[in-house]
Structures are given as structure tokens and as C-alpha cells.
Amino acid sequence: MTEAPDPQGIDKVFCHLPWTHLCAHVDGVYSRCCVDTSAQQNWPQYRGSRPERMVLREDAVGCTANSTFAADNPDMVMSLDEAFNSPRLRATRLAMLAGEPTPACRDCYTRERLAGDSLRLQMLRQGTPVPSVQECRERTAEDGSVDGFPSYLDLRLGNHCNLRCVMCDVPTSSSLVRHHPDTWLKRSLDPYSEDPGFWRALEENLPAITSMYFAGGEPLLLRAHRPLLRLFVESGRAAEVDLTYATNLTALPADILELWRAFKRVSLEASCDGVGPVFEQVRIGGRWADFERNADRVRDVVRLSIHAAPQRDNVFDLENVVDWALGRGLPVHLSNTVREPEELSIRNLPSAAKREAQAYLVPLAARLEADGYPMVARDVRGVTSYLMSPPTLTTVN
């Protein structure tokens, strides 16, 4: 597909991830990325009683053989390499090259409209080279397929987790599942450990993989995680691969630091939604002392950054998070504002609380700008913009 592109609005919808990336979720469902709504909007089916049929959305990419959706959607069962050229992913590539919005990508469109940033934009401005629109067009066949295997995998290898954070939802944390009053799911999800097709696809495509992102659940505690790392170490490929984790950093397996030393680069995006008691209020089951101790243990071994998810319960503690991180020379990010549950979204604070939060955030952004932290200041301004956008709940006053 080599025609010179000039579609209206391609810069507003193009994302390189459909050409370079695949996400595998905790329940064995594949998606275009971690915020693909075709995967996330399956989750209400875990509420209440188990439905007679677990239905994958029409625009879903597919699922693994051990997914909770596999038995009821046999035509959607596929391996990693098959998912990369599934009918839905091929259609997404063609839509983007035509400058057409993709319904599964609306999370990014919404965040860009309300806060000025999104995963799509973050991926386009990341430090490593990314393929251009023209390069993606030249790789794409008329049916939307591409040769090869994704170089970048987002692997959420199960939902086992030691915490039950207030903004988390079924099925992404096994601890939350055990305490949740309204779910039929009463066990941990582990769809990849014993899936031969998953391991075959990895083993056959090791040379293509240059970057892996792990989340969960708590990725450091997942059954398939360390065997996967050892696969790369034993193959001799580890030194060519970057690892990134979204981790709560409250638990560190004994051998993990030694395993990490074999890889090209390891980055930890440590979730920190408050300091001291606020951290423990938001991340139920976590201890602030454990987080601080583990941050000190890993900071000289990996690239450590701090990531807060602004929400109702921590919006007035964001300055403490920022100061704690910057005081230790650690990058800090605040762009992942909580949208659901809607009652936790800062958009849905009462009007008086919104004004109070705005009065708190505006001078914080100004101080950070003056102190030489323009990127953090931009994040704070984005939080403020999201805060002052119209509520999504009609009961807010």
C-alpha cells in the first residue's frame, strides 16, 4: 500500500501501535493497546452472576485458548502471531491510514479533548524512533496485514495481586475479586502459563521482540513472569530487550534483581497515589514503608519513575507525591487521571471541591514551572483541565 497519503485529520487518529505492538490482558483477551475499549468493555460481564455466554465485543481483536471468553467465542481464539494480523487489527490499520477514527481508540480521543494528552500522543513522542505514517503505509498490504511480529508486547499475564486499590475493578486484581460482593469470578486468572500456543509464538519470534511492558495484577508476582524472563536469558536475547513495568512496588521477589541485570534496560513505573496514610488509603493492603524501602532498593539497578493516578481520594495530596519524588531525583508523572469508577473521577467532584482543587493545583503548576520542571507542570495543568471539564454524573452539584 504505497499511495501518498493526504487524508483529512490523519494526525488526529494515527498511532503506530497497530504496526508495532500487541497487548494481552489479564483474562486472555488481546487488544490494540492497554486502553483499547474493545477489551475493557468486556469487564462488566464479570459482575453479578456469570452470563450464559461470555460475549466478546464485535471489534475485539481475539483471545487466547485459556481465556474466560474462549469457550463461547471459538472463532476468536488465536495465538499472539495470529492476533497481530486478526481481521479487526487489519481494519484498524486501514482506518488510521484513511484518517478515520477507530471506535476502540476513543479513550485517547477523549483524553486529548479533555486534558490535552493521551497514550497515543505519548507513544508518538517517546524517545525511541517510531515509524512514520508513510513507513506504516508502505508496510501495509491492501487487506491491512503486515509481515512480521510485534516488536513491542504489553503482557498482563494474570490478575494475581497483593493489593485491592480503590480505583481498580474486577477482573484486574485477585485480591479485589476475593473481597468483591458482586462478581462470579472467585479465582485468580492465569490464561498464559499453560497455553502452548502463547509460548510457541514467543519462542519462534524472540529475535523480533525488542521491548516488553508488564502490568497485571501485580506483574512481579505473576506465575508466568519469571519463566518468560528466563526464556529470554537462556536464548541469549535478554541483552537486546528493554523491560518496563507498571508495578505497585510493595513486593520484590528474591531473584528478580539478578534476572533484570541480564536485560538491556529495565524501567519501573511505580504506582504511588499518595504519601504515607493517603498511599495506604488508596492502595488497600499496601504499606508505605514497604514502598519506600523497595524504591530505595531498586533505584540504583533500574530506571525508576513515580506515577500517580489523580482522583477524588488523592487530588489534594499530589503535591506531596511530586515533592517526595523530585526530592529523590525521580521523574514523576500525573497524566493518568482516573475516569472510572465515575464517583472517583475528579470531574465529578462537587462544584465547591472543584474550585478548592483548582486553587490548589494552579499555584502548584506555577511553582513547578518556576523550579525547572516544565513536564510535571504540564501534567498538573492537564489534571486541572480534566478537573474543570463537565461532570459525567448527573447527581453532582
Short mmCIF file of C-alpha atoms in Angstrom, two decimals, residues 78-237:
data_model
loop_
_atom_site.label_atom_id
_atom_site.label_comp_id
_atom_site.label_asym_id
_atom_site.label_seq_id
_atom_site.Cartn_x
_atom_site.Cartn_y
_atom_site.Cartn_z
CA MET A 78 -5.79 -17.30 18.29
CA SER A 79 -2.11 -17.09 19.16
CA LEU A 80 -0.07 -13.90 19.52
CA ASP A 81 1.19 -14.03 15.94
CA GLU A 82 -2.31 -14.68 14.59
CA ALA A 83 -3.77 -11.85 16.68
CA PHE A 84 -1.28 -9.39 15.18
CA ASN A 85 -3.00 -9.83 11.82
CA SER A 86 -6.52 -10.54 13.03
CA PRO A 87 -9.39 -9.10 10.95
CA ARG A 88 -10.05 -6.34 13.49
CA LEU A 89 -6.43 -5.23 13.70
CA ARG A 90 -6.13 -5.19 9.91
CA ALA A 91 -9.26 -2.99 9.74
CA THR A 92 -7.79 -0.64 12.36
CA ARG A 93 -4.65 -0.09 10.29
CA LEU A 94 -6.66 0.71 7.18
CA ALA A 95 -8.91 3.12 9.07
CA MET A 96 -5.96 5.01 10.54
CA LEU A 97 -4.26 5.33 7.17
CA ALA A 98 -7.53 6.74 5.81
CA GLY A 99 -7.68 9.30 8.62
CA GLU A 100 -10.78 7.68 10.11
CA PRO A 101 -11.33 7.39 13.88
CA THR A 102 -11.45 3.90 15.37
CA PRO A 103 -14.19 3.33 18.00
CA ALA A 104 -11.86 1.14 20.09
CA CYS A 105 -9.47 4.12 20.37
CA ARG A 106 -11.93 6.59 21.86
CA ASP A 107 -10.20 6.64 25.25
CA CYS A 108 -7.30 8.52 23.66
CA TYR A 109 -9.59 10.85 21.71
CA THR A 110 -11.45 11.73 24.94
CA ARG A 111 -8.29 12.32 26.98
CA GLU A 112 -6.83 14.54 24.25
CA ARG A 113 -10.00 16.62 24.17
CA LEU A 114 -10.28 16.99 27.95
CA ALA A 115 -6.68 17.01 29.18
CA GLY A 116 -4.53 17.51 26.08
CA ASP A 117 -2.64 14.22 26.37
CA SER A 118 -3.17 10.50 25.79
CA LEU A 119 -1.36 7.21 25.37
CA ARG A 120 -1.43 7.78 21.59
CA LEU A 121 0.42 11.09 21.90
CA GLN A 122 2.83 9.70 24.49
CA MET A 123 3.74 6.86 22.14
CA LEU A 124 4.29 9.28 19.25
CA ARG A 125 6.72 11.39 21.25
CA GLN A 126 8.60 8.59 23.02
CA GLY A 127 12.37 8.72 22.98
CA THR A 128 12.97 5.73 20.70
CA PRO A 129 12.38 6.10 16.94
CA VAL A 130 8.82 5.35 15.88
CA PRO A 131 7.64 4.54 12.35
CA SER A 132 6.13 7.38 10.36
CA VAL A 133 2.75 7.31 8.64
CA GLN A 134 4.50 6.73 5.31
CA GLU A 135 6.60 3.86 6.69
CA CYS A 136 3.47 2.21 8.10
CA ARG A 137 1.65 2.71 4.81
CA GLU A 138 4.48 1.06 2.88
CA ARG A 139 4.42 -1.96 5.23
CA THR A 140 0.66 -2.46 4.92
CA ALA A 141 -0.92 -4.79 2.37
CA GLU A 142 -4.23 -3.99 0.71
CA ASP A 143 -6.08 -6.12 3.29
CA GLY A 144 -4.40 -4.31 6.20
CA SER A 145 -1.99 -7.11 7.08
CA VAL A 146 1.71 -6.62 7.79
CA ASP A 147 4.65 -9.01 7.78
CA GLY A 148 6.46 -9.98 10.93
CA PHE A 149 5.71 -9.98 14.65
CA PRO A 150 5.21 -7.07 17.08
CA SER A 151 8.47 -5.69 18.40
CA TYR A 152 6.71 -4.34 21.49
CA LEU A 153 4.50 -6.55 23.68
CA ASP A 154 2.29 -5.44 26.57
CA LEU A 155 1.84 -8.59 28.65
CA ARG A 156 -0.64 -8.69 31.55
CA LEU A 157 -0.04 -12.32 32.39
CA GLY A 158 -2.76 -12.70 35.03
CA ASN A 159 -4.63 -10.86 37.76
CA HIS A 160 -2.82 -12.11 40.87
CA CYS A 161 -2.24 -9.05 43.05
CA ASN A 162 -1.45 -8.36 46.69
CA LEU A 163 -3.47 -5.09 46.78
CA ARG A 164 -7.05 -4.01 46.13
CA CYS A 165 -6.80 -0.37 45.10
CA VAL A 166 -9.93 1.77 45.32
CA MET A 167 -9.88 2.61 41.59
CA CYS A 168 -9.26 -0.98 40.49
CA ASP A 169 -12.05 -3.17 39.14
CA VAL A 170 -12.90 -6.79 38.54
CA PRO A 171 -11.14 -8.68 36.99
CA THR A 172 -7.75 -6.93 37.24
CA SER A 173 -6.89 -7.77 40.89
CA SER A 174 -7.33 -11.18 42.51
CA SER A 175 -7.36 -9.53 45.95
CA LEU A 176 -10.23 -7.31 44.86
CA VAL A 177 -12.05 -10.30 43.37
CA ARG A 178 -11.89 -12.15 46.71
CA HIS A 179 -13.43 -9.19 48.55
CA HIS A 180 -15.87 -8.03 45.88
CA PRO A 181 -19.55 -8.57 46.74
CA ASP A 182 -20.79 -8.64 43.16
CA THR A 183 -18.74 -10.98 40.97
CA TRP A 184 -18.99 -14.62 39.98
CA LEU A 185 -15.21 -14.71 39.49
CA LYS A 186 -13.74 -16.20 42.67
CA ARG A 187 -10.28 -17.24 41.49
CA SER A 188 -7.09 -15.82 40.09
CA LEU A 189 -6.80 -15.58 36.31
CA ASP A 190 -3.74 -17.17 34.70
CA PRO A 191 -4.52 -17.66 30.98
CA TYR A 192 -0.94 -17.82 29.66
CA SER A 193 1.20 -20.07 31.90
CA GLU A 194 -0.12 -23.30 30.38
CA ASP A 195 -1.02 -22.11 26.88
CA PRO A 196 1.33 -23.89 24.43
CA GLY A 197 0.38 -21.50 21.62
CA PHE A 198 1.47 -18.49 23.66
CA TRP A 199 4.90 -19.95 24.41
CA ARG A 200 5.35 -21.24 20.84
CA ALA A 201 4.68 -17.78 19.39
CA LEU A 202 7.20 -16.23 21.77
CA GLU A 203 9.90 -18.83 21.13
CA GLU A 204 9.53 -18.60 17.35
CA ASN A 205 9.68 -14.80 17.34
CA LEU A 206 12.26 -13.98 20.01
CA PRO A 207 14.52 -12.09 17.55
CA ALA A 208 11.69 -9.68 16.67
CA ILE A 209 10.94 -8.63 20.25
CA THR A 210 12.84 -5.58 21.49
CA SER A 211 10.54 -4.26 24.22
CA MET A 212 8.10 -5.72 26.73
CA TYR A 213 5.74 -3.94 29.09
CA PHE A 214 4.38 -5.82 32.10
CA ALA A 215 1.33 -4.98 34.17
CA GLY A 216 -1.30 -7.02 35.94
CA GLY A 217 -2.39 -7.81 38.54
CA GLU A 218 0.99 -7.22 40.10
CA PRO A 219 3.42 -8.28 37.35
CA LEU A 220 6.27 -9.16 39.71
CA LEU A 221 4.07 -11.79 41.40
CA LEU A 222 2.58 -13.47 38.31
CA ARG A 223 3.27 -17.15 37.71
CA ALA A 224 4.35 -16.79 34.06
CA HIS A 225 6.57 -13.74 34.58
CA ARG A 226 9.91 -15.18 35.66
CA PRO A 227 9.75 -18.20 33.29
CA LEU A 228 9.25 -15.69 30.48
CA LEU A 229 12.29 -13.68 31.57
CA ARG A 230 14.35 -16.88 31.79
CA LEU A 231 13.29 -17.77 28.24
CA PHE A 232 14.97 -14.58 27.01
CA VAL A 233 18.02 -15.03 29.25
CA GLU A 234 18.60 -18.64 28.17
CA SER A 235 18.15 -17.76 24.49
CA GLY A 236 20.81 -15.06 24.70
CA ARG A 237 18.30 -12.39 23.65
#
